[in-house]
Short mmCIF file of C-alpha atoms in Angstrom, two decimals:
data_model
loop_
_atom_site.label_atom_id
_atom_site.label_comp_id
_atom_site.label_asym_id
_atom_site.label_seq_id
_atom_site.Cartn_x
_atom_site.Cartn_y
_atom_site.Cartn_z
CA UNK I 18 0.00 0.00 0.00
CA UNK I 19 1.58 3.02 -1.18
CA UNK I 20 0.24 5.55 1.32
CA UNK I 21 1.77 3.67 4.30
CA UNK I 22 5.47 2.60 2.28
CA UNK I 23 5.37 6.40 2.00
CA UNK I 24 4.69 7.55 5.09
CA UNK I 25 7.30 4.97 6.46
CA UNK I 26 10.02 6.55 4.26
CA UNK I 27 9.25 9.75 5.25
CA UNK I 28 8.03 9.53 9.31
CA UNK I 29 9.87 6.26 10.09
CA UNK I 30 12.96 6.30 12.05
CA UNK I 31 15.37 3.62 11.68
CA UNK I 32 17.60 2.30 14.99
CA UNK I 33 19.77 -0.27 15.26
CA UNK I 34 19.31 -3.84 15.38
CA UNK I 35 16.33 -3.72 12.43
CA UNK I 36 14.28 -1.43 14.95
CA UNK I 37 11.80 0.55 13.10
CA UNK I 38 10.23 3.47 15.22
CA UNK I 39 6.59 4.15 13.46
CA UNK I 40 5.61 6.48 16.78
CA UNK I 41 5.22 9.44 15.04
CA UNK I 42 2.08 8.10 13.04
CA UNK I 43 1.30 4.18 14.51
CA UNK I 44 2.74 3.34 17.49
CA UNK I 45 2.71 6.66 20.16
CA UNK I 46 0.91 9.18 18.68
CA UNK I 47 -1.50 7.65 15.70
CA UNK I 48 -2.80 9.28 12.74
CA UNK I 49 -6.50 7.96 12.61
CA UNK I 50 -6.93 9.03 8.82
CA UNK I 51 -4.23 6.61 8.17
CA UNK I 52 -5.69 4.04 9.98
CA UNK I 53 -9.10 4.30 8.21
CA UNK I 54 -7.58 4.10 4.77
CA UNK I 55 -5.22 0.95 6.18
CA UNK I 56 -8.92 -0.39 7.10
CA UNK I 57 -10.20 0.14 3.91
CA UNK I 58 -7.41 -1.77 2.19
CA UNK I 59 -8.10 -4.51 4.13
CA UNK I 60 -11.40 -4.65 3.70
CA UNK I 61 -10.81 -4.84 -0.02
CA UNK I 62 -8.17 -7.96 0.23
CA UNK I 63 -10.63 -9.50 2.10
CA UNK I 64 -13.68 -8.91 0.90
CA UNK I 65 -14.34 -12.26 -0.66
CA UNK I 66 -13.64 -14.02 3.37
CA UNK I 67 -16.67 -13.86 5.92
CA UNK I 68 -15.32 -12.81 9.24
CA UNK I 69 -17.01 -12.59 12.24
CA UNK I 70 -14.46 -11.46 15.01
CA UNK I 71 -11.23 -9.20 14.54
CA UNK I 72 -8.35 -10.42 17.30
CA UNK I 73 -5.54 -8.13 17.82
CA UNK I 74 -2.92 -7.87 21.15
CA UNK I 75 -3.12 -4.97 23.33
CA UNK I 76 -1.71 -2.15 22.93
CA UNK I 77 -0.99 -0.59 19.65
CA UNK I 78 -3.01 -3.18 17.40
CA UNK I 79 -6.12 -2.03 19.14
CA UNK I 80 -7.06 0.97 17.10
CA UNK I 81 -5.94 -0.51 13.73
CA UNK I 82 -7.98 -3.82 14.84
CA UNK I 83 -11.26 -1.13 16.12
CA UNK I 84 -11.19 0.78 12.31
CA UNK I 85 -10.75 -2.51 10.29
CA UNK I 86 -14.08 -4.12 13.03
CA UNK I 87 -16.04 -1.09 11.53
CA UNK I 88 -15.45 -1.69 8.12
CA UNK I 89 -16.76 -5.52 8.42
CA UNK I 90 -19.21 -4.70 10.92
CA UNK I 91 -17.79 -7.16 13.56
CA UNK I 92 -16.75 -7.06 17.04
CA UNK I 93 -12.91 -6.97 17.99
CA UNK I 94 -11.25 -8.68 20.57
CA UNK I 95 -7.81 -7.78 22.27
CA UNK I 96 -5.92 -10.49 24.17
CA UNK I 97 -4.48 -8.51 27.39
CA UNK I 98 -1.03 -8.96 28.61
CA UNK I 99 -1.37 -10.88 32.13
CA UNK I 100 1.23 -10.02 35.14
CA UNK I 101 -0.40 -12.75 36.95
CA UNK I 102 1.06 -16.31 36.97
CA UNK I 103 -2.41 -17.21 37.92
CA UNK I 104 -4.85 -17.35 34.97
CA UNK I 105 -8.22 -18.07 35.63
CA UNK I 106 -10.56 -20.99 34.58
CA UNK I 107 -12.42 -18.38 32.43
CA UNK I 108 -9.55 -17.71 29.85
CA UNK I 109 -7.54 -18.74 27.44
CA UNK I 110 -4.07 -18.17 27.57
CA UNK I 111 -0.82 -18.39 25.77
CA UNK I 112 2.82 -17.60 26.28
CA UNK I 113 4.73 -15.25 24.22
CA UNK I 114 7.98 -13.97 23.94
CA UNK I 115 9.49 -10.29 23.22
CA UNK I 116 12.28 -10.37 20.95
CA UNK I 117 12.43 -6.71 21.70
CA UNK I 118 12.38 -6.76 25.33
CA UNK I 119 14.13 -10.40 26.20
CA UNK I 120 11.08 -11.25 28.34
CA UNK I 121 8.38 -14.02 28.08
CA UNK I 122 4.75 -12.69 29.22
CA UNK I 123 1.44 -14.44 29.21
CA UNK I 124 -1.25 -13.26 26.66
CA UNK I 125 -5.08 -13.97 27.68
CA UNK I 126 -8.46 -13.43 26.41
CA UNK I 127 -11.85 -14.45 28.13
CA UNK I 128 -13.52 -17.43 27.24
CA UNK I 129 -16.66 -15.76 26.41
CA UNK I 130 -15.56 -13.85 23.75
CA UNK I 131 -13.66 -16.15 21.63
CA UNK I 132 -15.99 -19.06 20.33
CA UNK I 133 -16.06 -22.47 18.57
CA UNK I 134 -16.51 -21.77 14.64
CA UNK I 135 -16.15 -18.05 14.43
CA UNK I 136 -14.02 -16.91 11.69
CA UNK I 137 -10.98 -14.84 12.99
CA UNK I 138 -9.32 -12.00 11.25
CA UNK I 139 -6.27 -11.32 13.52
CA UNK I 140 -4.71 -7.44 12.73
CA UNK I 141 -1.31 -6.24 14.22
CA UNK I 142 1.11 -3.95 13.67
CA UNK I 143 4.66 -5.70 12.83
CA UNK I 144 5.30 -8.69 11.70
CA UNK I 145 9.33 -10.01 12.73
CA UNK I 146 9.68 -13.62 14.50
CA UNK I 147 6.22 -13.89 14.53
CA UNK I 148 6.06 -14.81 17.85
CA UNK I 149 2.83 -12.61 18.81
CA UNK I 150 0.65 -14.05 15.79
CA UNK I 151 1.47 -17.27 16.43
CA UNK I 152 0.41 -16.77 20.21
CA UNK I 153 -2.74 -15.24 18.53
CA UNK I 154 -3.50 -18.63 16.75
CA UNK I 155 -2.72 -20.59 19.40
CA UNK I 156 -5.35 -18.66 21.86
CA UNK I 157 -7.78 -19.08 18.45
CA UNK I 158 -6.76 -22.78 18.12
CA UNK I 159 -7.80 -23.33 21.96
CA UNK I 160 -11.27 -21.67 21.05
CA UNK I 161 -12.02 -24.30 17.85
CA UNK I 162 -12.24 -20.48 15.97
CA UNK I 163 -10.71 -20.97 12.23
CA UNK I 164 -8.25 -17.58 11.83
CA UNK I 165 -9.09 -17.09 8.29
CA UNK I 166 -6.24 -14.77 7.90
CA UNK I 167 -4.01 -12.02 9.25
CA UNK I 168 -3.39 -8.08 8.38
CA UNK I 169 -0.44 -6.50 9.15
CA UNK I 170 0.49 -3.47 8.94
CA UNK I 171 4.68 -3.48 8.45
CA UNK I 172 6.15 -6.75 7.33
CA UNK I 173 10.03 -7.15 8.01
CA UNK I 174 10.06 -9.54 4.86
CA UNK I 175 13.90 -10.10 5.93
CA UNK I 176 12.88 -12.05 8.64
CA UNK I 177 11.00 -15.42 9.40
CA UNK I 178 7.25 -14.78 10.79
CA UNK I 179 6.01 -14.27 7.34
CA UNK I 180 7.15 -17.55 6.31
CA UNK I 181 6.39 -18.70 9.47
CA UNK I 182 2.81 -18.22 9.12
CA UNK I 183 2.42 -19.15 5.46
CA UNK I 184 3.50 -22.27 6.44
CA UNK I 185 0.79 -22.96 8.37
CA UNK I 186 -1.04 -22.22 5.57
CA UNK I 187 -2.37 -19.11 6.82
CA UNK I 188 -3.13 -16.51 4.54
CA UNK I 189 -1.09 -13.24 5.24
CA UNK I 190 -1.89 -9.51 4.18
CA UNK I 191 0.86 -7.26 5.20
CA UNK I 192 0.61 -3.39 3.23
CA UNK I 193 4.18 -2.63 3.88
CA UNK I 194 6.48 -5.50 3.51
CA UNK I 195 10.27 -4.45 4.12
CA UNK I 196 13.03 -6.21 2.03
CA UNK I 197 15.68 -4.02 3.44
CA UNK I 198 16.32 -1.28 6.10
CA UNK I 199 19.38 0.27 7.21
CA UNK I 200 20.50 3.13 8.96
CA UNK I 201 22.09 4.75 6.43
CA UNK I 202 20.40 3.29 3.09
CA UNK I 203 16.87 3.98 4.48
CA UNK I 204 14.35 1.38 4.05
CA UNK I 205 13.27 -0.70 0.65
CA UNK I 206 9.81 -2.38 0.09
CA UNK I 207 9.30 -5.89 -1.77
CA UNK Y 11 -26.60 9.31 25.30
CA UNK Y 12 -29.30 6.61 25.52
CA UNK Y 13 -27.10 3.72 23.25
CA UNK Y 14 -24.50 3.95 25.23
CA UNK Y 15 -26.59 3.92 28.72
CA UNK Y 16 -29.44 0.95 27.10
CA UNK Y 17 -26.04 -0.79 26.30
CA UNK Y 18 -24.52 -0.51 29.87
CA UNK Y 19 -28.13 -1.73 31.15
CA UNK Y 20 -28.11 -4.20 28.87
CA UNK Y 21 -24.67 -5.81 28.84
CA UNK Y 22 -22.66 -4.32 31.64
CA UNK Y 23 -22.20 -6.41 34.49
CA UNK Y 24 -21.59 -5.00 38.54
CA UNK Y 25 -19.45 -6.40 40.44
CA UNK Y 26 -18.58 -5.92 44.53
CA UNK Y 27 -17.43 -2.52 45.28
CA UNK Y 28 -18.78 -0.44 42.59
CA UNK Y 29 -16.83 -2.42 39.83
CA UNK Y 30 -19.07 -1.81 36.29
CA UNK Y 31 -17.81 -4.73 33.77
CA UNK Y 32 -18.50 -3.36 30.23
CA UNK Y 33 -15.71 -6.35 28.81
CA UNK Y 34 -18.36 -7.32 26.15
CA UNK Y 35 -18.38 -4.07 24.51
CA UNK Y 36 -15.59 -1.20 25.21
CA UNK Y 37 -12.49 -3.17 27.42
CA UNK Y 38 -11.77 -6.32 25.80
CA UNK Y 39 -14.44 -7.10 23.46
CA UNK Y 40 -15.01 -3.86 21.66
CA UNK Y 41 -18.12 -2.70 19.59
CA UNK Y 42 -16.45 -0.72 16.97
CA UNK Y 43 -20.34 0.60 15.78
CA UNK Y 44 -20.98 2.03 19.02
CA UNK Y 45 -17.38 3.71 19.61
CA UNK Y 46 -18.33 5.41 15.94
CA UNK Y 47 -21.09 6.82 17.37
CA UNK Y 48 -19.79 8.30 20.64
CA UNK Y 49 -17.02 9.84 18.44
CA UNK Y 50 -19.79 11.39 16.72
CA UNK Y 51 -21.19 12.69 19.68
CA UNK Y 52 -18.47 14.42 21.18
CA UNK Y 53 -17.75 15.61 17.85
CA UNK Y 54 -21.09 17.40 18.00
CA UNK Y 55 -20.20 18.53 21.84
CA UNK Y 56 -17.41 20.03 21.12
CA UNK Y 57 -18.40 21.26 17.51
CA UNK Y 58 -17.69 24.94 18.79
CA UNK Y 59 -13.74 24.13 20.21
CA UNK Y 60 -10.76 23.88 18.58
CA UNK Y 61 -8.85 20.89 18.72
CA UNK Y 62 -4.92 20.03 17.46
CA UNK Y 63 -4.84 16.75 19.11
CA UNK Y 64 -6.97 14.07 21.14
CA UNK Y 65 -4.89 12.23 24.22
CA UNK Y 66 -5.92 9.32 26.04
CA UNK Y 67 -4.08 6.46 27.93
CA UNK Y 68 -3.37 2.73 26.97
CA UNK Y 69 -4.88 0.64 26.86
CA UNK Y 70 -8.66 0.49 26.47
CA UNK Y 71 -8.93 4.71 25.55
CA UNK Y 72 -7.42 3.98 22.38
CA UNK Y 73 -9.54 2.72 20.14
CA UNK Y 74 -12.39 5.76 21.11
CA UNK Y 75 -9.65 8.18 20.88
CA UNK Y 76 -9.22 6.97 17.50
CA UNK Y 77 -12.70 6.95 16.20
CA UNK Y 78 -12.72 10.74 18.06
CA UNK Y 79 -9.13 11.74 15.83
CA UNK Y 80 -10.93 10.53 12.73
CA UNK Y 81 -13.79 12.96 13.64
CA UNK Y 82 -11.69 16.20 14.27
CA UNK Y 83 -9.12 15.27 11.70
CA UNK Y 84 -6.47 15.50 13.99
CA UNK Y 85 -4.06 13.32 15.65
CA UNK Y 86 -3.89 10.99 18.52
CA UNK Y 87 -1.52 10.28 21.39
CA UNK Y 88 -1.93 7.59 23.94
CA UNK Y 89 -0.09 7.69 27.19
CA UNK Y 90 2.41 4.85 27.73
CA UNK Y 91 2.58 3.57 31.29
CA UNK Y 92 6.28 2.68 32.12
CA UNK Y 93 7.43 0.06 33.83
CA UNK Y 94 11.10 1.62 34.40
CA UNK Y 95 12.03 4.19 37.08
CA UNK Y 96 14.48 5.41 34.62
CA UNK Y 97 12.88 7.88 32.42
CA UNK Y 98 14.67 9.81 29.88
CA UNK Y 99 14.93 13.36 29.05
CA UNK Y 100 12.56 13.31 26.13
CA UNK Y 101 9.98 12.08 28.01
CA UNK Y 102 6.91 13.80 30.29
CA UNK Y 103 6.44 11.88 33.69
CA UNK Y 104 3.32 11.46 35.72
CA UNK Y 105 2.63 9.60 38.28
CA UNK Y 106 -1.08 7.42 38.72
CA UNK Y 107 -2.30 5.68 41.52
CA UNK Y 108 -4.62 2.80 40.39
CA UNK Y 109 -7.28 2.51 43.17
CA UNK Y 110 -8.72 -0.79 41.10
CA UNK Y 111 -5.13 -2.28 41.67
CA UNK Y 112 -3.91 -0.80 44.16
CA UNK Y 113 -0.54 -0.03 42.79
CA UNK Y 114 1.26 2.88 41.65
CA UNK Y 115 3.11 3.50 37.83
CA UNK Y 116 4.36 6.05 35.67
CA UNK Y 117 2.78 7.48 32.71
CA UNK Y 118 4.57 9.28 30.06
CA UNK Y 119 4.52 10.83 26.69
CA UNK Y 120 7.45 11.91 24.14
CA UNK Y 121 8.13 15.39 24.29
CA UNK Y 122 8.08 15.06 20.54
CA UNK Y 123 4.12 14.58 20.20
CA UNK Y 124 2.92 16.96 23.17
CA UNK Y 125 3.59 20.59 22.13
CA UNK Y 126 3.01 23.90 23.49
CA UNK Y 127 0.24 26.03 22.80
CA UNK Y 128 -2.12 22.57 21.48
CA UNK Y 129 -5.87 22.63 21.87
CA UNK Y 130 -6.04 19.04 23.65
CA UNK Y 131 -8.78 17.24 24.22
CA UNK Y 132 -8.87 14.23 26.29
CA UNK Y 133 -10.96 11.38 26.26
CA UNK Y 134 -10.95 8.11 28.55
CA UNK Y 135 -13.34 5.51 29.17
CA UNK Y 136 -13.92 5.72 32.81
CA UNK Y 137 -14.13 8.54 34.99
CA UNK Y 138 -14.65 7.50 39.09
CA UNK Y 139 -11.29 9.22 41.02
CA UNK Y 140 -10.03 10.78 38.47
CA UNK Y 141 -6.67 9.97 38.89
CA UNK Y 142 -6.08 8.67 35.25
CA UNK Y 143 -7.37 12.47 34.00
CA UNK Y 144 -5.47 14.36 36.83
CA UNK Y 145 -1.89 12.55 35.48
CA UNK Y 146 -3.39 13.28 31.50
CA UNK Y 147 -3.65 16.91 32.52
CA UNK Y 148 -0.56 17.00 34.69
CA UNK Y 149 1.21 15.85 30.84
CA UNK Y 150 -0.14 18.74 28.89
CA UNK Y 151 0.95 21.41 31.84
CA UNK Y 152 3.81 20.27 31.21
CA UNK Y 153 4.05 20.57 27.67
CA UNK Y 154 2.29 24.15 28.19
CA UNK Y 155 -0.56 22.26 26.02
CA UNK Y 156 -4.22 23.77 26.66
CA UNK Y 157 -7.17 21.14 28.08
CA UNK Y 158 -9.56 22.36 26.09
CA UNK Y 159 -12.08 19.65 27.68
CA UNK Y 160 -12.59 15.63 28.43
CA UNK Y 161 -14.68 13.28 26.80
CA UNK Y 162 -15.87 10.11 29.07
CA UNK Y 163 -17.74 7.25 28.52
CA UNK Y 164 -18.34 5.77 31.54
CA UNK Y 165 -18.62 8.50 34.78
CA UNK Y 166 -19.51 7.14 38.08
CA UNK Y 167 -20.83 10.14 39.13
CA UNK Y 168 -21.42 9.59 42.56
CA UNK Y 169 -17.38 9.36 43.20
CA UNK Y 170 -15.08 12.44 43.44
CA UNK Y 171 -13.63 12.71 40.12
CA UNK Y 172 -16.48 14.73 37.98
CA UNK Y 173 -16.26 17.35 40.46
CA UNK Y 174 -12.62 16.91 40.97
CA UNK Y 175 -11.79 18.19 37.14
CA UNK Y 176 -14.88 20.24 36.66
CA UNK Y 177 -13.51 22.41 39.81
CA UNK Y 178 -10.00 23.04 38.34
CA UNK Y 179 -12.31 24.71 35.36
CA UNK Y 180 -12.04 21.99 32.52
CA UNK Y 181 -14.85 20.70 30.77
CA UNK Y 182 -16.12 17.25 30.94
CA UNK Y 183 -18.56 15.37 28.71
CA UNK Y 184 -19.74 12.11 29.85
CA UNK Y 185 -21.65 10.61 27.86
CA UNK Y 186 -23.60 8.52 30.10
CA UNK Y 187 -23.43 9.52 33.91
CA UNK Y 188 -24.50 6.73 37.11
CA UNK Y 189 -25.99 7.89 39.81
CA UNK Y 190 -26.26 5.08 41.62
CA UNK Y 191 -25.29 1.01 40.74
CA UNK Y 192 -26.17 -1.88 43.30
CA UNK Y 193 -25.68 -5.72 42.26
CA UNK Y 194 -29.28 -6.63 42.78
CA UNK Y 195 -31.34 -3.19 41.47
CA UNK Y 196 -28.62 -2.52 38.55
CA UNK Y 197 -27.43 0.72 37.41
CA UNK Y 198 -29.05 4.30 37.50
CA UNK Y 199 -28.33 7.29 35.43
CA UNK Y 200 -28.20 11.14 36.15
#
């Protein structure tokens, strides 16, 4: 999607270690505009799926995940990050780990709201190791709901989730997908 | 507003000690219909302000701040809370005591995204202390950003916080206001 390659090139910030700062427009403060034409995109790829539920993971999938609900005219979901080591009967619950942070948290969602046979359309923003969408299939997988796909905002093509998730034959709609990025160089786009 | 309120009556649930549930529609499941049509109305209640920027707090704000942004055209910046006592330079700090946990935490926003002389307007879900608002406005005094008012969803109006803000002269629009809640006679509105 052009709109948001461009607006990476010109209001991303590149760190080290294949960090990609997007908190002038995604991630911190959020341009809702954006968001609503990111929505519409999706909404276009997968208009020929019927989806019942949008799943995201707290916190910055939420609005993306709340703009692309509207457009289907579903509910959304957001799995919560538990401190607790105790989960309750009443959830569902998955570990995942931070690449980014070096730290393994649980991810939950209540029972209730994630059912047998719904089709799931799980949103995020950044797909890497693809560590939180598989811990979003997982809590689906517990539920008996089929994820009938995933939309993702920035892809880092260069490394494995993508592939990752194909492979489970899962289909995958990222708008920016990343071939390259460097400090220096600036970032390239499959 | 009467959807929001029937909603609340319909599928909120109260818990001990004043605790209103609304987890199947606004803080884990989210209704992205009905946040579209609160952003609407605060659009209309504030039709006369000007407004540079909406803030709100992770994580459940988010997604109404967002449907409020897309309103007003402007952008949206959510309040991080920090785990570290470390905070860096480019960051505004507030403290927030969380009477629901019991604990206390930083919140902060980049100094980047909070500027002075911005029409703010914040909006939150719930409103009972008033803590979350008092740290929200302690952020844009500190960016010499202007309150220009709060949207709330939820106001338990029978705690301290309404009068709280509305005493230190900021406007607050909540959008559906309890008098009263008891587990067996359910919820009453101003």
């Amino acid at each position: 999607m052009k709109l948001l390659e461009d607006r990476i090139k010109s209001d991303g910030r590149i760190l080290p270690n294949n960090v990609l700062k997007v908190d002038k427009f995604l991630n911190h403060q959020i341009d809702p505009i954006l968001l609503d034409s990111m929505a519409k995109e999706w909404k276009q790829l997968y208009s020929d799926t019927k989806i019942d539920k949008i799943l995201t993971i707290e916190a910055s999938g939420i609005a993306m995940a709340c703009f692309v609900g509207k457009e289907f005219g579903v509910p959304v979901l957001f799995a919560k990050k538990s401190k607790t080591s105790n989960i309750s009967d009443d959830l569902y619950c998955e570990n995942v780990h931070s690449y980014t942070h070096g730290t393994d948290h649980k991810v939950v969602v209540s029972k209730e709201y994630l059912n047998k046979g719904e089709n799931v359309l799980i949103i995020d923003d950044f797909l890497a190791t693809g560590s939180a969408l598989v811990c979003l299939i997982g809590l689906c997988k517990q539920a008996g709901a089929n994820v009938v796909g995933c939309g993702i905002a920035v892809e880092k093509a260069f490394q494995p989730g993508g592939d990752i998730i194909r492979n489970m034959g899962i289909r995958v709609e990222s708008l920016a997908r990343i071939s390259e990025m460097d400090e220096e160089k600036g970032v390239s786009f499959t």
